[in-house]
Short mmCIF file of C-alpha atoms in Angstrom, two decimals:
data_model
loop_
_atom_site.label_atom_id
_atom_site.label_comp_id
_atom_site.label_asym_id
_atom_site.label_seq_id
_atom_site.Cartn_x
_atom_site.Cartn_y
_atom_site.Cartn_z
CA UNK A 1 54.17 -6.86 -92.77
CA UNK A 2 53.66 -3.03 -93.95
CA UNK A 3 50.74 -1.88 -94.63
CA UNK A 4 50.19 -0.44 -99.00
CA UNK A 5 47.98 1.49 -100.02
CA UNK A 6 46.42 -1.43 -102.39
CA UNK A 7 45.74 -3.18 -99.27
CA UNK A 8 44.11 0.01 -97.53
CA UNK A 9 41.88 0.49 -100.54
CA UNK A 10 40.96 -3.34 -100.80
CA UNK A 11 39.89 -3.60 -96.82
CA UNK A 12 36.76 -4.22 -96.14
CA UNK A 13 34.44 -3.00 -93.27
CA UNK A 14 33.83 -6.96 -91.83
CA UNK A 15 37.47 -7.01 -91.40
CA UNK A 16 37.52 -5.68 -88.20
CA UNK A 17 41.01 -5.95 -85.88
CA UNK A 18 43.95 -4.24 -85.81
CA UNK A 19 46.17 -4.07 -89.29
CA UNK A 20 49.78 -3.51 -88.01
CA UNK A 21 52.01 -1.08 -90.10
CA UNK A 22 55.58 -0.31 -88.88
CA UNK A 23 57.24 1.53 -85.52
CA UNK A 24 54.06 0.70 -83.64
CA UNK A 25 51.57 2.42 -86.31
CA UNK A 26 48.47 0.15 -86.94
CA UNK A 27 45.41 0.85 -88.42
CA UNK A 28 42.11 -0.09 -86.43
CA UNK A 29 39.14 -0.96 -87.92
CA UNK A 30 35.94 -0.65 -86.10
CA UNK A 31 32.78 -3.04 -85.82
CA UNK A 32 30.65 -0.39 -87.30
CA UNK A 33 33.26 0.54 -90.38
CA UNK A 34 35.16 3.17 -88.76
CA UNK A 35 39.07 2.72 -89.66
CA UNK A 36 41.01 4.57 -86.90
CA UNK A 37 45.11 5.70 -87.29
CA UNK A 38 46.70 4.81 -83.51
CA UNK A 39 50.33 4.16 -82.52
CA UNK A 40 51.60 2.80 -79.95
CA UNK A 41 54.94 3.97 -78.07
CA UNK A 42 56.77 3.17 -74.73
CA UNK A 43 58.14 6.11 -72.39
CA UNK A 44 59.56 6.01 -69.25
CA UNK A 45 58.60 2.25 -68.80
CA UNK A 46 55.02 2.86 -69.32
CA UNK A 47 53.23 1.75 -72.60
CA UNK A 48 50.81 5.08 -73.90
CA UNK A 49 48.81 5.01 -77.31
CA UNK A 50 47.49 7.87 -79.00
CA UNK A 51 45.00 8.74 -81.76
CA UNK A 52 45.84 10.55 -84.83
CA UNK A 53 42.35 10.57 -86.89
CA UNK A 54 40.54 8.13 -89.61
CA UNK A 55 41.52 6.55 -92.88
CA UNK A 56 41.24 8.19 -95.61
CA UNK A 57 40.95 11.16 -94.00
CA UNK A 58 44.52 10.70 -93.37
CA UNK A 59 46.58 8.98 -95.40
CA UNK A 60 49.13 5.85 -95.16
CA UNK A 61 51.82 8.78 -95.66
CA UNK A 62 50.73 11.35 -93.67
CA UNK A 63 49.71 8.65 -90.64
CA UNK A 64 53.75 7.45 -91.40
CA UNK A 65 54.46 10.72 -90.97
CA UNK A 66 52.76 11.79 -88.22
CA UNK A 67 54.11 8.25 -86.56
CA UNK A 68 57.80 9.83 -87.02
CA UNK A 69 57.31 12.82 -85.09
CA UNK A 70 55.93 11.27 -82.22
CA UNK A 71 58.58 8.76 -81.80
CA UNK A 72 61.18 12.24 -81.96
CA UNK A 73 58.84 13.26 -79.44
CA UNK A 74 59.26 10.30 -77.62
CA UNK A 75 63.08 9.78 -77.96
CA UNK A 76 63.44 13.39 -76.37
CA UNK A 77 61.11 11.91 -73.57
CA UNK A 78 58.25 14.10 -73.99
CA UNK A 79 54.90 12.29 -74.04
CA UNK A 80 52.84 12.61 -77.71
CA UNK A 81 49.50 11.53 -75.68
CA UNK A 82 49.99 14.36 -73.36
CA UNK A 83 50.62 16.83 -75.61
CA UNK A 84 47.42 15.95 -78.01
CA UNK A 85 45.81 16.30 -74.55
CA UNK A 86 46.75 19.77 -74.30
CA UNK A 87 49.08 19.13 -71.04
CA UNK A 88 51.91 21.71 -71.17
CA UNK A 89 55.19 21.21 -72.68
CA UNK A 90 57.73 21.08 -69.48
CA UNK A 91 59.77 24.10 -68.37
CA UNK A 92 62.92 22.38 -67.96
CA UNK A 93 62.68 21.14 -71.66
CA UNK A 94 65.55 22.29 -74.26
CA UNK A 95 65.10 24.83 -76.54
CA UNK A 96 65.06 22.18 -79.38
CA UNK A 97 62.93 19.98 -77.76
CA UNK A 98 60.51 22.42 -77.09
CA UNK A 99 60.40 23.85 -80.75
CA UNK A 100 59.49 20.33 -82.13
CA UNK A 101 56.83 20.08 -79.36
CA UNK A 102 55.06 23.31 -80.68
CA UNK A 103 55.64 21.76 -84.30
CA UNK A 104 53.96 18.86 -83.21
CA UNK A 105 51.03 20.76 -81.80
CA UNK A 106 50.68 22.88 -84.64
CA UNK A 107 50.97 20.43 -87.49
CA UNK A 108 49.03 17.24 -85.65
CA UNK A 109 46.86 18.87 -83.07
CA UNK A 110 45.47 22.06 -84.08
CA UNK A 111 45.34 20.70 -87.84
CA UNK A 112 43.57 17.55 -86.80
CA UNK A 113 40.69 19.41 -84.77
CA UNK A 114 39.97 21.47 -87.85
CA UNK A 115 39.80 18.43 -90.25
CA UNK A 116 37.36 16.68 -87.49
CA UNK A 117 35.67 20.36 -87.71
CA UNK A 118 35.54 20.43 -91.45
CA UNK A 119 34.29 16.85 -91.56
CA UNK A 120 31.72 17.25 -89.03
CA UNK A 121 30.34 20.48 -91.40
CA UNK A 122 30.54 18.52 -94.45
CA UNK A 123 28.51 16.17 -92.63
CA UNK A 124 26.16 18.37 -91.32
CA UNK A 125 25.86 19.94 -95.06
CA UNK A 126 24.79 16.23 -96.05
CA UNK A 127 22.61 15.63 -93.41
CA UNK A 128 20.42 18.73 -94.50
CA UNK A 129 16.40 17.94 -95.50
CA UNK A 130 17.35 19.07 -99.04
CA UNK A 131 20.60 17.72 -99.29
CA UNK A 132 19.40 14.41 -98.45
CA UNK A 133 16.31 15.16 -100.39
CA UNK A 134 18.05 15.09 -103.57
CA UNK A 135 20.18 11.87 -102.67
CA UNK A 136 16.69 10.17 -101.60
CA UNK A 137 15.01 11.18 -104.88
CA UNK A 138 17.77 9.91 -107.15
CA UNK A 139 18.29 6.90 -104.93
CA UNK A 140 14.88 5.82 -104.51
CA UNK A 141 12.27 7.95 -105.86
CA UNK A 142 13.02 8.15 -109.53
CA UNK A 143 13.75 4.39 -110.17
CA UNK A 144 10.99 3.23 -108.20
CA UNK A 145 7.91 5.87 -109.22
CA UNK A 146 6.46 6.01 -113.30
CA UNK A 147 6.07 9.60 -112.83
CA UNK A 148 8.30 11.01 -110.00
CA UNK A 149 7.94 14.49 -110.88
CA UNK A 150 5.02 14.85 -108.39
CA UNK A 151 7.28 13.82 -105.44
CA UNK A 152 9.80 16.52 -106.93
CA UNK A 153 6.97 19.25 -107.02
CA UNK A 154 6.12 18.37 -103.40
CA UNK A 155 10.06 18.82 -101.38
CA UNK A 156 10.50 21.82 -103.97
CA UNK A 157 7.41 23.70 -103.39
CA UNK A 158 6.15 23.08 -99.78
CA UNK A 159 9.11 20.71 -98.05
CA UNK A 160 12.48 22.75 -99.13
CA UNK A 161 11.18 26.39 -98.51
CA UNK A 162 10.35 25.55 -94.96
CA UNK A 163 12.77 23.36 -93.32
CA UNK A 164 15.27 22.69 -96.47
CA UNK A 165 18.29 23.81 -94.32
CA UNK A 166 17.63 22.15 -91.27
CA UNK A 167 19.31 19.03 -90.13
CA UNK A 168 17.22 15.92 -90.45
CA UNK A 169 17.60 14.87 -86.64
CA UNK A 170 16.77 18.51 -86.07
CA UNK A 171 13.13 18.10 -87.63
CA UNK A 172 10.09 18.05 -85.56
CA UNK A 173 6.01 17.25 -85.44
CA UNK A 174 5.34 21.04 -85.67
CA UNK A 175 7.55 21.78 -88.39
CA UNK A 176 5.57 18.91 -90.32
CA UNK A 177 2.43 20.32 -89.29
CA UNK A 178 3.52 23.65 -90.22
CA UNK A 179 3.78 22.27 -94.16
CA UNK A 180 0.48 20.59 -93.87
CA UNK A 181 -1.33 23.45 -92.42
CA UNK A 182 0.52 25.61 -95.35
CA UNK A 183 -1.64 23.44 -97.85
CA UNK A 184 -4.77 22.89 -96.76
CA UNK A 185 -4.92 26.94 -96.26
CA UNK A 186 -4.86 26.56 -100.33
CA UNK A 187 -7.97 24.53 -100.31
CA UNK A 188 -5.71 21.31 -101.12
CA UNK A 189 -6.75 18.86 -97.89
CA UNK A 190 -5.98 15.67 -99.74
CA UNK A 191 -2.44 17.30 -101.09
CA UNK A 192 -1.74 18.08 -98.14
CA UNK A 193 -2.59 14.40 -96.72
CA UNK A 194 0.10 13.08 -99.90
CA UNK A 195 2.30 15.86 -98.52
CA UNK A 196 2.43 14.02 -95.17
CA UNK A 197 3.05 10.72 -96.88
CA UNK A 198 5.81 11.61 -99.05
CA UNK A 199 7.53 13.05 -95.48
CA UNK A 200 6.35 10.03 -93.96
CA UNK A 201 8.47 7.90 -96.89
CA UNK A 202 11.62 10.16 -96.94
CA UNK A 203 11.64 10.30 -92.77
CA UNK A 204 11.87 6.45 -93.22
CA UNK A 205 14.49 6.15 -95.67
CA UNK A 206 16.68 8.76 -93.50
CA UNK A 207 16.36 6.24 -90.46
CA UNK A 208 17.20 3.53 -92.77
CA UNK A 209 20.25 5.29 -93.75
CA UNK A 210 21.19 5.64 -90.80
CA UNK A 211 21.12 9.43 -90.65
CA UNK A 212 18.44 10.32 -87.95
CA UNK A 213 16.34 8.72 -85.55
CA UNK A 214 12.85 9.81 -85.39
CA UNK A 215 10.42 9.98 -88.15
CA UNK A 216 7.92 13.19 -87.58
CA UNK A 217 6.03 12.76 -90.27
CA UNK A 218 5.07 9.51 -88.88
CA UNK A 219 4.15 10.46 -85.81
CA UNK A 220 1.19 12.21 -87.10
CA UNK A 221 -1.88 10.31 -87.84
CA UNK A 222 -3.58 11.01 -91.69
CA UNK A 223 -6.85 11.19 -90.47
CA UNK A 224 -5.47 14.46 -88.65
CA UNK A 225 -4.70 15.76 -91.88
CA UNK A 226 -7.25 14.87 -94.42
CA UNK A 227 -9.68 12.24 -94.67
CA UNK A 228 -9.53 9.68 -97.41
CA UNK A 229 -12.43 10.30 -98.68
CA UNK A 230 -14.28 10.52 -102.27
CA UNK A 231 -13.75 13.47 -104.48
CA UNK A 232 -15.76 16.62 -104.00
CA UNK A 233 -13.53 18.90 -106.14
CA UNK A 234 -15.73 21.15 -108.35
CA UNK A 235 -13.18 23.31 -109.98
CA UNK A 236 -14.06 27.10 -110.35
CA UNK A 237 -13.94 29.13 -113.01
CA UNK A 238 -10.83 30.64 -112.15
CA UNK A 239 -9.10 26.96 -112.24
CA UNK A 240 -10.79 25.92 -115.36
CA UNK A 241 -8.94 29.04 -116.87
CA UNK A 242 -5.60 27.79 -115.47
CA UNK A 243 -6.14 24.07 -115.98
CA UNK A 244 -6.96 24.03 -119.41
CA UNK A 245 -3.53 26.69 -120.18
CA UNK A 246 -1.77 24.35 -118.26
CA UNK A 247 -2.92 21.58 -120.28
CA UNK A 248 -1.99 23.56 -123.87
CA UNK A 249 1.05 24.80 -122.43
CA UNK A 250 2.16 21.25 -121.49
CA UNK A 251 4.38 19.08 -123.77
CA UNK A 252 2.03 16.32 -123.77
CA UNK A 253 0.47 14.97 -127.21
CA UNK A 254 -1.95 16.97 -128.96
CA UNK A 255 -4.46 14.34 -128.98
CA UNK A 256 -4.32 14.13 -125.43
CA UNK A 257 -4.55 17.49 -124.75
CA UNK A 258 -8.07 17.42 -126.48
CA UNK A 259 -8.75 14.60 -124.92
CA UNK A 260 -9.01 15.93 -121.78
CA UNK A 261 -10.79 19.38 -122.79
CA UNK A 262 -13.37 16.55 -124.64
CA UNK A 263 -13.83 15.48 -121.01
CA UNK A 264 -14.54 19.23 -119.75
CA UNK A 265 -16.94 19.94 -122.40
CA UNK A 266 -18.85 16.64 -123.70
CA UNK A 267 -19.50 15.34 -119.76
CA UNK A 268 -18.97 11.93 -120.37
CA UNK A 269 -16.82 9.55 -118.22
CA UNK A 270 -13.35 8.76 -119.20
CA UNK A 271 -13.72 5.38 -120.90
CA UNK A 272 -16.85 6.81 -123.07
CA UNK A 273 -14.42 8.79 -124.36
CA UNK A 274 -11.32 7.15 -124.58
CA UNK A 275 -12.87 3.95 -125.81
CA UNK A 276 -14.95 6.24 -128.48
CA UNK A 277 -15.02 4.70 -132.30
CA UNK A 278 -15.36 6.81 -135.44
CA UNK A 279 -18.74 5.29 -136.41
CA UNK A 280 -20.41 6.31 -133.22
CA UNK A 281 -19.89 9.95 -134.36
CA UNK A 282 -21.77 12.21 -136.38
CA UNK A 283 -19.84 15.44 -137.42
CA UNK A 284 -22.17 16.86 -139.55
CA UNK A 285 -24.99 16.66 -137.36
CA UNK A 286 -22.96 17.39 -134.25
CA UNK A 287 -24.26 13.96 -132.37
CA UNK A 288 -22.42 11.24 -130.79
CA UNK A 289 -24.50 8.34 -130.37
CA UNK A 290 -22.72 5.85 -127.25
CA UNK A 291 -23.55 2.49 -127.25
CA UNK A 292 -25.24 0.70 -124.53
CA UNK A 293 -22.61 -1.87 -123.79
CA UNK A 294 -20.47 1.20 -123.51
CA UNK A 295 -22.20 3.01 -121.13
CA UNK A 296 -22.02 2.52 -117.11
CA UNK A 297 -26.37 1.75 -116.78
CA UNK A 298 -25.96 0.08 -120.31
CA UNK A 299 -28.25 2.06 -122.09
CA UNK A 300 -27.22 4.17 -124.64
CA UNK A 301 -26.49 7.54 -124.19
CA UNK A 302 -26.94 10.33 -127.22
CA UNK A 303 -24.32 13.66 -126.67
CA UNK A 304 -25.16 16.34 -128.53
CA UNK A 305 -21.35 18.21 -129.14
CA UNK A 306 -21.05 21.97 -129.26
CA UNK A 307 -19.07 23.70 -132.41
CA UNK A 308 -16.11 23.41 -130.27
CA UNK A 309 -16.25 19.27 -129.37
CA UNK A 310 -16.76 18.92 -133.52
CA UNK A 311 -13.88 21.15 -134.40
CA UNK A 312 -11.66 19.03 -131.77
CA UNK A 313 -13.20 15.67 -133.11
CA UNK A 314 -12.56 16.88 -136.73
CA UNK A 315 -8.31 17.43 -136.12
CA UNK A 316 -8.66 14.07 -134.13
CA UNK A 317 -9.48 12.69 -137.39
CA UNK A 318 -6.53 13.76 -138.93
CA UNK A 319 -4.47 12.58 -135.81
CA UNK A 320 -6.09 8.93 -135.52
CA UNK A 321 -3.62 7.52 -138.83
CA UNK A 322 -6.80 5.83 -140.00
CA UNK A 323 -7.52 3.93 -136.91
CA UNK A 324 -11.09 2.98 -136.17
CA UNK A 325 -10.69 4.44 -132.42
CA UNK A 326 -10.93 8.21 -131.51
CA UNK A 327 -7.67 7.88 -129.03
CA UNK A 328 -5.70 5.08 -130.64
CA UNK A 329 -2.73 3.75 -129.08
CA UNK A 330 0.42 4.77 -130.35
CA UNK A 331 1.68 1.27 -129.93
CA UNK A 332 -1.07 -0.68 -131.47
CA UNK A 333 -3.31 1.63 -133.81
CA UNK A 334 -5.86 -1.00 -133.41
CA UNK A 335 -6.51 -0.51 -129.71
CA UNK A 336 -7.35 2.46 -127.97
CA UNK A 337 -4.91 3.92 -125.59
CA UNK A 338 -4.54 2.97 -122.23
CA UNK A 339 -7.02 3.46 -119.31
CA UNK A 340 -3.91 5.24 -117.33
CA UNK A 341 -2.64 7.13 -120.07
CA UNK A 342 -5.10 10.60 -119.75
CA UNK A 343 -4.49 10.09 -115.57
CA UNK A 344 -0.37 10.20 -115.96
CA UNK A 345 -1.06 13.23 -118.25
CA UNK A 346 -2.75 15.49 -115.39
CA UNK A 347 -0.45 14.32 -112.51
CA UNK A 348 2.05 15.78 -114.82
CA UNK A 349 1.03 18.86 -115.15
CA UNK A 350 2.55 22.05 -113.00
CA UNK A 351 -0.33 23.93 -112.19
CA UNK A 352 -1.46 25.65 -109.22
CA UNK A 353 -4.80 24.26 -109.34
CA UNK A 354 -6.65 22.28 -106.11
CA UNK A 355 -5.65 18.56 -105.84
CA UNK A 356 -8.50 16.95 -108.74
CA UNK A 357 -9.22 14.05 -110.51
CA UNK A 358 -10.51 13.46 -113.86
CA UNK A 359 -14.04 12.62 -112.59
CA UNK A 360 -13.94 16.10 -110.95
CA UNK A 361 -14.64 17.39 -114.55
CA UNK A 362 -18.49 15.97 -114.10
CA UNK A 363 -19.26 17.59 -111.05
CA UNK A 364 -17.43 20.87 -111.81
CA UNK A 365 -19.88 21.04 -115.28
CA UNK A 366 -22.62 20.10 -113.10
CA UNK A 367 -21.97 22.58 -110.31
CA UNK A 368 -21.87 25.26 -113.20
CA UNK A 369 -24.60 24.29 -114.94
CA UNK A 370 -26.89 24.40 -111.83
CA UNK A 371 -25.48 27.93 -111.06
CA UNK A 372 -26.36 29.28 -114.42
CA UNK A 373 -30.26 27.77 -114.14
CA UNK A 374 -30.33 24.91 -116.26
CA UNK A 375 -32.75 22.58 -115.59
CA UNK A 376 -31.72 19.90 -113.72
CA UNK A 377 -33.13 17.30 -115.85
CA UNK A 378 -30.97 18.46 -118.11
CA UNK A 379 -28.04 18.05 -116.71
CA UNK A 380 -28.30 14.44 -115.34
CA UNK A 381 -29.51 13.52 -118.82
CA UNK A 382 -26.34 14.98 -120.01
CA UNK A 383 -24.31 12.89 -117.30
CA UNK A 384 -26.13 9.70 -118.48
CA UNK A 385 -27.81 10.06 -114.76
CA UNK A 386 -31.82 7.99 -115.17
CA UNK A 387 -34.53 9.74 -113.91
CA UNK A 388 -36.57 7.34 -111.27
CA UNK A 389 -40.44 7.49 -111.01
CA UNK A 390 -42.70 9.71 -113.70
CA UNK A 391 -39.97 11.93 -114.34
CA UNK A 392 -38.12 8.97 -116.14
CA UNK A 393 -40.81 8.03 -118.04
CA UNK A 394 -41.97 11.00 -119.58
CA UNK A 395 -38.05 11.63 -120.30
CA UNK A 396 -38.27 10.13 -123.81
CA UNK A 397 -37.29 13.23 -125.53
CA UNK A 398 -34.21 13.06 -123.80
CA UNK A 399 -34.44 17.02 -123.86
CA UNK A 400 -31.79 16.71 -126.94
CA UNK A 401 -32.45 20.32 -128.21
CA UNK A 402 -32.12 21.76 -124.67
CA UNK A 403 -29.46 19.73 -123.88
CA UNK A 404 -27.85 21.15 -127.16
CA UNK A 405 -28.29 24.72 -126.14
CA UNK A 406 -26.99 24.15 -122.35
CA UNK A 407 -23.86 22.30 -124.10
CA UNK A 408 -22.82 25.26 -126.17
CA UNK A 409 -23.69 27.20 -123.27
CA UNK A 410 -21.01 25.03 -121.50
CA UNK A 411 -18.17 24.91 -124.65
CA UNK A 412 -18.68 28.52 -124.33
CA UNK A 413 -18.36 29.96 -120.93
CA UNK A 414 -15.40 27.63 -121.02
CA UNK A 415 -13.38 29.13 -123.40
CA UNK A 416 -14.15 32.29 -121.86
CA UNK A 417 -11.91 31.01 -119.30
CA UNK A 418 -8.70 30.47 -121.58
CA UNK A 419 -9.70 33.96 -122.84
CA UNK A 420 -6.88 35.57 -121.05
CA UNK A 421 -5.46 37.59 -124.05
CA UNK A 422 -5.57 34.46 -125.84
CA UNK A 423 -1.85 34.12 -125.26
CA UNK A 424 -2.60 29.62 -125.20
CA UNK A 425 -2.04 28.20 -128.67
CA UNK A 426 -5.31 26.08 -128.28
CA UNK A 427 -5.03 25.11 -132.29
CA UNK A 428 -7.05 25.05 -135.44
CA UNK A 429 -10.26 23.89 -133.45
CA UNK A 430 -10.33 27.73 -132.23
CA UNK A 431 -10.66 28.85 -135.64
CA UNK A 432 -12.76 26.43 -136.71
CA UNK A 433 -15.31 27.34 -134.25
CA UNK A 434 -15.09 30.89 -133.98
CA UNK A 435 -15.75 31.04 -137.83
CA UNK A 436 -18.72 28.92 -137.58
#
């Protein structure tokens, strides 16, 4: 029975065999999927078969076709198979004959090495780092990650540039290295360690997909890269500066946005402050008294807030829809948004800052506030940090007019970092305290 096109269309991979067309055409399809055009032809007593190319490369019509010149071929005693093979056409040949020989050549031969040319490039072209890159990350990245965008910030800025064109098969241990080595020289050990991994994932997905081999990001061990370790980002002043236009320049919310700069200025941990209620503030005073049962050592913990943390507390007010919490959720007004939510905020951010953490803000006011002189006491009073021995128990001032002064100090030398021409719409909180 003839092969239709329906049928071609409807065949599936498991049905391996030969499907027999007409004139000894049949289609055969391959244990691994391939579907191959042959034909089979007796000359000169002998039975030969030759090859024409895949399905749907060619077509039902165009294999018919190609099955009708071969049997002219074959009626005029020339052999197809030995022609594809490039044997030459014989000298005692007619004229005729030997025209639809060169046809043959032409139209079958020559044109079916530059379709298995063209295919082979369009393969290649597929089989690119990038090229693959973008089928990985729309494949498996983006429905499997909440915030993908980091992944995309990785192959676009570090992975693409350096090996984007080369063929996956074709990428090696040094070439990985080379990217890792590339970001650590920017101070960024730990990106460079989720560099590695992200490689490590797309390598694997590549083999999966049957499209290379080895996986080189594998083969490299994390501890050569970066150690796991704790944070011990302080950022400078240079990356406060960016981070914080970064932050302004972002489309994130507003109250988010001043969230965070809360957390720069006001030293507190992230749940102190996301978790903060209106009645444990005191605008006019400038004070915000934490609870104990708040606090990580469960004693309570008094921050005195510069002009700019009251400005910034003040528009929060106006943002909170009469919710009793500082941050409330936009779902529930009578819960406090979510411990995750300030966290997926900074990952989002395009900045060309070191790879922090929100508890880097601590140690980076710390680091800054030793550096400028402030007494020390000072400064782990101001990070809730208790004193030990005499020192703790002659702390009962809690140094709340020094700590003042060293806090404004703070709010202070970091604006002076968003100073750059002031082109950052920070918001009314800039008036507010500049005017004070």
């Amino acid at each position: 029975m003839a092969l239709t096109d329906t049928a071609l269309r409807k065949l599936k991979n498991s049905e391996t065999g030969q499907k027999a067309d007409e004139g000894g055409l049949f289609l055969d399809v391959m244990p691994g999927g391939a579907k191959v055009w042959r034909m089979r032809y007796r000359l000169a007593g002998k039975q030969e078969k030759i090859t024409l190319g895949d399905y749907p490369t060619y077509s039902l019509a165009e294999a018919r076709s190609w099955r009708d010149d071969c049997k002219a071929l074959v009626g005029r005693g020339l052999s197809p198979m030995c022609l594809k093979r490039g044997d030459p056409i014989p000298d005692d040949a007619q004229p005729a004959t030997k025209e639809l020989a060169h046809l043959f050549i032409r139209e079958w031969c020559l044109k079916a090495r530059e379709k298995v040319k063209a295919k082979e490039e369009a393969r290649k072209a597929g089989d690119t780092v990038e090229a693959f890159g973008a089928v990985w990350y729309a494949e498996v990245v983006e429905p499997a990650n909440t915030n993908p965008r980091n992944i995309k910030r990785v192959l676009e800025k570090d992975v693409y540039p350096a090996i984007g064109a080369k063929q996956l098969a074709e990428v090696t241990v040094t070439d990985i290295l080379a990217i890792t080595d590339k970001v650590k020289a920017r101070g960024a050990d730990q990106m460079a360690l989720q560099t590695r991994n992200v490689l490590k994932r797309f390598f694997a997905y590549a083999i999966a997909r049957q499209k290379t081999q080895f996986n080189p990001a594998a083969a490299i061990e994390g501890r050569f890269i970066a150690q796991a370790r704790s944070r011990d980002v302080a950022l400078t002043p240079d990356e406060i500066g960016k981070l914080l236009r970064a932050i302004y320049q972002s489309s994130m919310k507003r109250a988010h946005k001043l969230a965070l700069h809360l957390l720069i200025l006001c030293m507190v941990r992230k749940s102190e402050l996301i978790e903060a209620k209106w009645s444990e503030l005191d605008l006019e005073n400038g004070e915000w008294a934490i609870p104990g049962e708040r606090m990580k050592k469960d004693k309570p913990h008094l921050v005195p807030l510069s002009r700019q943390a009251v400005a910034m507390f003040e528009e929060l007010k106006g943002l909170a829809s009469g919710s009793e919490w500082v941050f409330p959720s936009r779902w529930d007004l009578d819960q406090p948004i979510a411990k995750s939510t300030l966290n997926v905020a900074v990952r989002a951010l395009a900045v060309e800052v070191r790879d922090f953490v929100i508890h880097d803000f601590r140690r980076t006011a710390s680091t800054h506030l030793h550096e400028a002189g402030f007494n020390s006491d000072w400064i782990e009073k101001a990070l809730a940090h208790e004193a030990k021995g005499i020192r703790g128990i002659y702390n009962r001032a809690q140094y709340l007019d020094q700590r003042r002064d060293m806090l404004q100090w703070w709010a202070d030398f970091v604006d002076s970092q968003i100073e750059e021409g002031r082109k950052v719409v920070i918001g009314r909180f800039g008036k507010a305290f500049l005017a004070a």
